[in-house]
Amino acid sequence: MIADHSSGHSAQLGNLSIRSRVLVVDDEPLVLEGLIRLLTDRGYDAFPAQGGCDALIAIGKQQFDIVLLDLGMPDLNGSEVLRFIADRGVETPVIVVSGESSIDAAILALRAGACDFVRKPYEYEELLRRIDNTLTRSRLEKENNHILQRLQQSEKWHRFLVNNSPDFIYTLDPQGHFTFVNDRLESLTGFLRNELMGQHYSVLIDDDDISRAENVFNERRAGDRSTRNIELKLKCKSGVRRPRLMQGRNKTVELTATGMYENDKNPFERRFIGSYGVVKDISERKQAEETVHYQTYHDLLTGLPNRALFRNHLGLLLAQNKRSTQSLAVLSLDLDHFKIINDSLGHSLGDELLLAIGTRLRQCLREGDTLARLGGDEFAILLPALSERNDIEPIGRKIIHVLSEPVYLKGHEVYVSASIGACVAPEDSDTVDSLIRQAEIAMYHAKTQGRSRLQFWESGMQAPYSERMQTEADLRRALARNEFVLFYQPQVNIATGEITGFEALLRWWHPQRGLLTPRDFISIAEESGVIVPIGDWVLRQASAQMADWSKAGLPQVRLSVNISARQLENPNFVDSVMRAVQVYALNGQQMELEITESLLMRDLEANAIKLGRLSATGIRIAIDDFGTGYSSFKYLSRFPIHTLKIDQSFIQELEREENISIVNAMVSMGRGMKLNVVAEGVESQGQLDQLQQINCHEMQGYFYSAPVSSHEATYMLSQPFRGFGALPDSAIA
């Protein structure tokens, strides 16, 4: 076919005139009707498609010479139609006719396969000219004797339009003056086209990059030897209102440039006529890279270096110190009792406190020192260029003194202290990991020695730290190895001596260390998080024991289980308790959860909701160690509490008159609130007599029985009621 340039809508094949077939796709009936009428009047065979779905059906049934495609359609948008055409290899050219005015819409359409983009509203003649040009180009490409060469050129042109249309494109004369710039210049730099035309390229280059830009903008090489992707900074015009994406006084770009020559048959006589280049804005990418880099190596709350950056600094200084005689010190600093502050005031104020502490610590250090936050309330300090070990002590004293001053946070006056551990390189070690570990061990030792002090690393400190790590490792394996066991201590009615319940007490049969009580491992289990699966095991084991007693026909008693902080804070806490009760088909009132006062106060609202859900199913709630915390009517009334357990510290000194008054008040308070009151740690007849006089409900302690195994607890329940009296030795564990 040969294009008919006079009509723009038909081609000649022999003596036959072939009318071009045009598919018009638009969801607006008036627009669609108008285009069909216009094209028909101009000699085209126009076919309507009212929406993307109709367009796909039409394209699947017949061939068209060109498609006019709207983008915004409710059933199937233009982008999806373009994708359909591309996926099926349909070679029909598409002109997007859309009301989208952004350059991004045009770029996306071209990238998706459109050959042209016309914005609504448009001039009819301009649209017809675009259609005619597109058809002419299509026909020429199909019938040209050098089709391969033309297809390659078309691919390059298409790639240029798609990939470079959002970029700044320019040409320079041989002296480096601009002879062409595209419209992207203004949005990129703020300069207008007429402000740059005829100007030397240096007016656009940031002062720091002038020397680098000289070789790039004066590029004379062409082809594969030309300059590609050179990073530079361009100036942004000052004193103008810049587009949203323009920030700062310069833009980071990548520049690709090549030399231009006159077309001459003799390559040795071609005349250099200038250069052209493509400038890609990479400022957002650079900013994103910088953000990722910053987040990788900094603590996002305080802005301080994190553990990774601290390690890098330490490693670099250790390498430098090998060539000098100076020492450096690593300090590990941990705030004392920060968790209490965080839990009582909330995490938001806890974060503000950490920010204030970071600011104060910076003020204590020299310019070349490094302060980092390793996580939580743990900081690390790197002190380079030390003459001697004693140089550390004044800095440590200054830090402790500065941190002792009160911090004011939204009406709260907060006091904090810090324990500091220090080690020195190369005396103590010359490796990064060893120095950090030694400083942390020294810091933990400072906490055990009274806190708020500086402690230097000593070789003997390693043993307990290693033992702690070993205990944690053993704990993680203990569940799988079935090394835990429950013991049971009876709770007895003080008036009758009848067993009313048991408290389940965890023990650990350690393969090397023997039987361990909670004081040997619970704190480590809490800190490591292992307490959560251990707590779930205790709930299941206790429930299974109650189910066994019920099947054996033994008297129904309640079984109390201690709940840890990590368990209560776990989002799945309520579900884990309910699952244990339901799996063993227990009556909820047989289960009693013991929770300390301080634990309840950590998150009043959340804890009240969780315990309320459990209480609604019949599960009982007991306040453990009552009297050592808040002991407040106000908070007691907010929780569904059934039992108060008076802490054993009050019972052990019950012979003292003031303690009798305190315990009497606790019992009276519990009775007044219709709560069951249990006295813990009863060990003598005198203590029992006093409790009977003040009408305490129940007792628990060695006077009646030590914790016993499940077998012995079963035996105790199976015996006829016999009142008070020490159990035989065989029943004591």
mmCIF file of N, CA and C in Angstrom, residues 69-143:
data_model
loop_
_atom_site.group_PDB
_atom_site.id
_atom_site.type_symbol
_atom_site.label_atom_id
_atom_site.label_comp_id
_atom_site.label_asym_id
_atom_site.label_seq_id
_atom_site.Cartn_x
_atom_site.Cartn_y
_atom_site.Cartn_z
ATOM 1 N N LEU A 69 -8.039 5.716 21.539
ATOM 2 C CA LEU A 69 -8.351 5.084 22.825
ATOM 3 C C LEU A 69 -8.391 6.110 23.954
ATOM 4 N N ASP A 70 -9.532 6.135 24.660
ATOM 5 C CA ASP A 70 -9.630 6.941 25.882
ATOM 6 C C ASP A 70 -9.003 6.152 27.044
ATOM 7 N N LEU A 71 -8.470 6.867 28.051
ATOM 8 C CA LEU A 71 -7.846 6.190 29.197
ATOM 9 C C LEU A 71 -8.841 5.913 30.309
ATOM 10 N N GLY A 72 -9.583 6.948 30.724
ATOM 11 C CA GLY A 72 -10.448 6.819 31.886
ATOM 12 C C GLY A 72 -11.818 6.271 31.542
ATOM 13 N N MET A 73 -11.981 4.941 31.651
ATOM 14 C CA MET A 73 -13.265 4.303 31.375
ATOM 15 C C MET A 73 -13.623 3.409 32.553
ATOM 16 N N PRO A 74 -14.905 3.376 32.940
ATOM 17 C CA PRO A 74 -15.281 2.683 34.179
ATOM 18 C C PRO A 74 -15.169 1.169 34.124
ATOM 19 N N ASP A 75 -15.455 0.564 32.956
ATOM 20 C CA ASP A 75 -15.463 -0.897 32.936
ATOM 21 C C ASP A 75 -14.069 -1.481 32.784
ATOM 22 N N LEU A 76 -13.307 -0.953 31.846
ATOM 23 C CA LEU A 76 -11.946 -1.430 31.592
ATOM 24 C C LEU A 76 -11.173 -0.237 31.052
ATOM 25 N N ASN A 77 -10.181 0.255 31.827
ATOM 26 C CA ASN A 77 -9.535 1.501 31.423
ATOM 27 C C ASN A 77 -8.581 1.289 30.248
ATOM 28 N N GLY A 78 -8.121 2.421 29.708
ATOM 29 C CA GLY A 78 -7.283 2.373 28.518
ATOM 30 C C GLY A 78 -5.979 1.641 28.724
ATOM 31 N N SER A 79 -5.412 1.759 29.927
ATOM 32 C CA SER A 79 -4.146 1.070 30.195
ATOM 33 C C SER A 79 -4.306 -0.434 30.065
ATOM 34 N N GLU A 80 -5.457 -0.970 30.531
ATOM 35 C CA GLU A 80 -5.697 -2.405 30.423
ATOM 36 C C GLU A 80 -5.925 -2.821 28.973
ATOM 37 N N VAL A 81 -6.561 -1.956 28.174
ATOM 38 C CA VAL A 81 -6.725 -2.247 26.744
ATOM 39 C C VAL A 81 -5.361 -2.296 26.063
ATOM 40 N N LEU A 82 -4.499 -1.320 26.389
ATOM 41 C CA LEU A 82 -3.142 -1.320 25.819
ATOM 42 C C LEU A 82 -2.388 -2.592 26.196
ATOM 43 N N ARG A 83 -2.557 -3.013 27.460
ATOM 44 C CA ARG A 83 -1.878 -4.235 27.889
ATOM 45 C C ARG A 83 -2.396 -5.436 27.103
ATOM 46 N N PHE A 84 -3.713 -5.474 26.853
ATOM 47 C CA PHE A 84 -4.304 -6.563 26.069
ATOM 48 C C PHE A 84 -3.710 -6.593 24.666
ATOM 49 N N ILE A 85 -3.615 -5.421 24.027
ATOM 50 C CA ILE A 85 -3.065 -5.331 22.670
ATOM 51 C C ILE A 85 -1.611 -5.787 22.652
ATOM 52 N N ALA A 86 -0.830 -5.356 23.652
ATOM 53 C CA ALA A 86 0.592 -5.709 23.687
ATOM 54 C C ALA A 86 0.787 -7.196 23.943
ATOM 55 N N ASP A 87 -0.001 -7.754 24.889
ATOM 56 C CA ASP A 87 0.158 -9.163 25.242
ATOM 57 C C ASP A 87 -0.144 -10.084 24.063
ATOM 58 N N ARG A 88 -1.057 -9.659 23.193
ATOM 59 C CA ARG A 88 -1.446 -10.515 22.070
ATOM 60 C C ARG A 88 -0.706 -10.182 20.787
ATOM 61 N N GLY A 89 0.240 -9.292 20.868
ATOM 62 C CA GLY A 89 1.070 -8.985 19.713
ATOM 63 C C GLY A 89 0.323 -8.285 18.592
ATOM 64 N N VAL A 90 -0.785 -7.615 18.904
ATOM 65 C CA VAL A 90 -1.528 -6.865 17.880
ATOM 66 C C VAL A 90 -0.708 -5.646 17.477
ATOM 67 N N GLU A 91 -0.471 -5.485 16.172
ATOM 68 C CA GLU A 91 0.405 -4.419 15.691
ATOM 69 C C GLU A 91 -0.353 -3.148 15.318
ATOM 70 N N THR A 92 -1.627 -3.092 15.603
ATOM 71 C CA THR A 92 -2.418 -1.898 15.271
ATOM 72 C C THR A 92 -1.925 -0.707 16.089
ATOM 73 N N PRO A 93 -1.584 0.413 15.434
ATOM 74 C CA PRO A 93 -1.137 1.589 16.188
ATOM 75 C C PRO A 93 -2.280 2.182 17.002
ATOM 76 N N VAL A 94 -1.936 2.701 18.180
ATOM 77 C CA VAL A 94 -2.930 3.260 19.101
ATOM 78 C C VAL A 94 -2.570 4.706 19.407
ATOM 79 N N ILE A 95 -3.534 5.590 19.250
ATOM 80 C CA ILE A 95 -3.385 6.977 19.695
ATOM 81 C C ILE A 95 -4.273 7.148 20.918
ATOM 82 N N VAL A 96 -3.678 7.495 22.030
ATOM 83 C CA VAL A 96 -4.447 7.737 23.248
ATOM 84 C C VAL A 96 -5.019 9.148 23.185
ATOM 85 N N VAL A 97 -6.332 9.246 23.338
ATOM 86 C CA VAL A 97 -7.025 10.546 23.361
ATOM 87 C C VAL A 97 -7.650 10.666 24.740
ATOM 88 N N SER A 98 -7.063 11.476 25.610
ATOM 89 C CA SER A 98 -7.457 11.451 27.018
ATOM 90 C C SER A 98 -7.485 12.847 27.612
ATOM 91 N N GLY A 99 -8.305 12.987 28.664
ATOM 92 C CA GLY A 99 -8.354 14.248 29.414
ATOM 93 C C GLY A 99 -7.259 14.343 30.449
ATOM 94 N N GLU A 100 -6.452 13.274 30.630
ATOM 95 C CA GLU A 100 -5.332 13.319 31.573
ATOM 96 C C GLU A 100 -4.309 14.334 31.091
ATOM 97 N N SER A 101 -3.971 15.313 31.953
ATOM 98 C CA SER A 101 -3.070 16.392 31.531
ATOM 99 C C SER A 101 -1.647 16.222 32.028
ATOM 100 N N SER A 102 -1.410 15.231 32.910
ATOM 101 C CA SER A 102 -0.067 15.096 33.480
ATOM 102 C C SER A 102 0.874 14.405 32.498
ATOM 103 N N ILE A 103 2.146 14.760 32.581
ATOM 104 C CA ILE A 103 3.161 14.110 31.742
ATOM 105 C C ILE A 103 3.288 12.641 32.099
ATOM 106 N N ASP A 104 2.994 12.297 33.393
ATOM 107 C CA ASP A 104 3.096 10.903 33.811
ATOM 108 C C ASP A 104 2.107 10.030 33.055
ATOM 109 N N ALA A 105 0.895 10.561 32.806
ATOM 110 C CA ALA A 105 -0.101 9.785 32.065
ATOM 111 C C ALA A 105 0.376 9.509 30.647
ATOM 112 N N ALA A 106 0.971 10.538 30.004
ATOM 113 C CA ALA A 106 1.480 10.350 28.647
ATOM 114 C C ALA A 106 2.619 9.343 28.625
ATOM 115 N N ILE A 107 3.509 9.456 29.606
ATOM 116 C CA ILE A 107 4.659 8.543 29.660
ATOM 117 C C ILE A 107 4.191 7.103 29.851
ATOM 118 N N LEU A 108 3.240 6.892 30.775
ATOM 119 C CA LEU A 108 2.742 5.543 31.022
ATOM 120 C C LEU A 108 2.059 4.974 29.785
ATOM 121 N N ALA A 109 1.311 5.825 29.072
ATOM 122 C CA ALA A 109 0.640 5.356 27.859
ATOM 123 C C ALA A 109 1.645 4.956 26.793
ATOM 124 N N LEU A 110 2.675 5.791 26.589
ATOM 125 C CA LEU A 110 3.698 5.477 25.590
ATOM 126 C C LEU A 110 4.450 4.213 25.967
ATOM 127 N N ARG A 111 4.749 4.083 27.263
ATOM 128 C CA ARG A 111 5.453 2.877 27.709
ATOM 129 C C ARG A 111 4.604 1.632 27.511
ATOM 130 N N ALA A 112 3.284 1.797 27.605
ATOM 131 C CA ALA A 112 2.392 0.653 27.457
ATOM 132 C C ALA A 112 2.167 0.269 26.001
ATOM 133 N N GLY A 113 2.634 1.090 25.055
ATOM 134 C CA GLY A 113 2.540 0.713 23.651
ATOM 135 C C GLY A 113 1.869 1.727 22.747
ATOM 136 N N ALA A 114 1.310 2.817 23.315
ATOM 137 C CA ALA A 114 0.694 3.834 22.464
ATOM 138 C C ALA A 114 1.761 4.515 21.607
ATOM 139 N N CYS A 115 1.368 4.918 20.414
ATOM 140 C CA CYS A 115 2.324 5.578 19.531
ATOM 141 C C CYS A 115 2.204 7.093 19.605
ATOM 142 N N ASP A 116 1.114 7.584 20.175
ATOM 143 C CA ASP A 116 0.952 9.037 20.282
ATOM 144 C C ASP A 116 -0.029 9.313 21.414
ATOM 145 N N PHE A 117 -0.053 10.555 21.885
ATOM 146 C CA PHE A 117 -0.901 10.946 23.007
ATOM 147 C C PHE A 117 -1.491 12.317 22.688
ATOM 148 N N VAL A 118 -2.835 12.410 22.647
ATOM 149 C CA VAL A 118 -3.531 13.673 22.364
ATOM 150 C C VAL A 118 -4.372 14.019 23.580
ATOM 151 N N ARG A 119 -4.203 15.230 24.092
ATOM 152 C CA ARG A 119 -4.949 15.648 25.279
ATOM 153 C C ARG A 119 -6.281 16.286 24.888
ATOM 154 N N LYS A 120 -7.322 15.931 25.634
ATOM 155 C CA LYS A 120 -8.607 16.594 25.504
ATOM 156 C C LYS A 120 -8.586 17.893 26.294
ATOM 157 N N PRO A 121 -9.269 18.961 25.826
ATOM 158 C CA PRO A 121 -9.922 19.094 24.508
ATOM 159 C C PRO A 121 -8.897 19.309 23.405
ATOM 160 N N TYR A 122 -9.211 18.950 22.195
ATOM 161 C CA TYR A 122 -8.268 19.017 21.095
ATOM 162 C C TYR A 122 -8.931 19.709 19.899
ATOM 163 N N GLU A 123 -8.099 20.179 19.000
ATOM 164 C CA GLU A 123 -8.576 20.741 17.738
ATOM 165 C C GLU A 123 -8.821 19.587 16.768
ATOM 166 N N TYR A 124 -9.966 19.592 16.085
ATOM 167 C CA TYR A 124 -10.269 18.493 15.175
ATOM 168 C C TYR A 124 -9.183 18.309 14.136
ATOM 169 N N GLU A 125 -8.697 19.429 13.592
ATOM 170 C CA GLU A 125 -7.685 19.320 12.545
ATOM 171 C C GLU A 125 -6.391 18.728 13.092
ATOM 172 N N GLU A 126 -6.071 19.079 14.318
ATOM 173 C CA GLU A 126 -4.855 18.527 14.913
ATOM 174 C C GLU A 126 -4.993 17.016 15.115
ATOM 175 N N LEU A 127 -6.174 16.579 15.582
ATOM 176 C CA LEU A 127 -6.405 15.152 15.762
ATOM 177 C C LEU A 127 -6.345 14.419 14.428
ATOM 178 N N LEU A 128 -6.985 14.989 13.403
ATOM 179 C CA LEU A 128 -6.957 14.345 12.096
ATOM 180 C C LEU A 128 -5.538 14.281 11.538
ATOM 181 N N ARG A 129 -4.795 15.340 11.798
ATOM 182 C CA ARG A 129 -3.401 15.336 11.331
ATOM 183 C C ARG A 129 -2.606 14.235 12.041
ATOM 184 N N ARG A 130 -2.839 14.071 13.354
ATOM 185 C CA ARG A 130 -2.143 13.003 14.083
ATOM 186 C C ARG A 130 -2.526 11.628 13.545
ATOM 187 N N ILE A 131 -3.818 11.448 13.265
ATOM 188 C CA ILE A 131 -4.271 10.162 12.737
ATOM 189 C C ILE A 131 -3.637 9.893 11.380
ATOM 190 N N ASP A 132 -3.670 10.913 10.510
ATOM 191 C CA ASP A 132 -3.113 10.764 9.171
ATOM 192 C C ASP A 132 -1.625 10.444 9.240
ATOM 193 N N ASN A 133 -0.901 11.171 10.115
ATOM 194 C CA ASN A 133 0.543 10.933 10.256
ATOM 195 C C ASN A 133 0.818 9.529 10.768
ATOM 196 N N THR A 134 0.009 9.101 11.718
ATOM 197 C CA THR A 134 0.214 7.765 12.286
ATOM 198 C C THR A 134 -0.031 6.682 11.244
ATOM 199 N N LEU A 135 -1.104 6.827 10.469
ATOM 200 C CA LEU A 135 -1.395 5.846 9.425
ATOM 201 C C LEU A 135 -0.316 5.844 8.353
ATOM 202 N N THR A 136 0.120 7.050 7.992
ATOM 203 C CA THR A 136 1.171 7.148 6.974
ATOM 204 C C THR A 136 2.438 6.459 7.445
ATOM 205 N N ARG A 137 2.821 6.729 8.692
ATOM 206 C CA ARG A 137 4.037 6.119 9.235
ATOM 207 C C ARG A 137 3.900 4.601 9.305
ATOM 208 N N SER A 138 2.701 4.138 9.677
ATOM 209 C CA SER A 138 2.480 2.696 9.774
ATOM 210 C C SER A 138 2.598 2.024 8.414
ATOM 211 N N ARG A 139 1.995 2.654 7.413
ATOM 212 C CA ARG A 139 2.041 2.060 6.075
ATOM 213 C C ARG A 139 3.457 2.066 5.511
ATOM 214 N N LEU A 140 4.160 3.173 5.737
ATOM 215 C CA LEU A 140 5.535 3.249 5.238
ATOM 216 C C LEU A 140 6.411 2.184 5.877
ATOM 217 N N GLU A 141 6.209 1.974 7.156
ATOM 218 C CA GLU A 141 7.023 0.975 7.855
ATOM 219 C C GLU A 141 6.755 -0.429 7.335
ATOM 220 N N LYS A 142 5.476 -0.708 6.979
ATOM 221 C CA LYS A 142 5.132 -2.050 6.521
ATOM 222 C C LYS A 142 5.639 -2.321 5.110
ATOM 223 N N GLU A 143 5.658 -1.317 4.261
ATOM 224 C CA GLU A 143 5.939 -1.525 2.848
ATOM 225 C C GLU A 143 7.318 -1.063 2.408
#
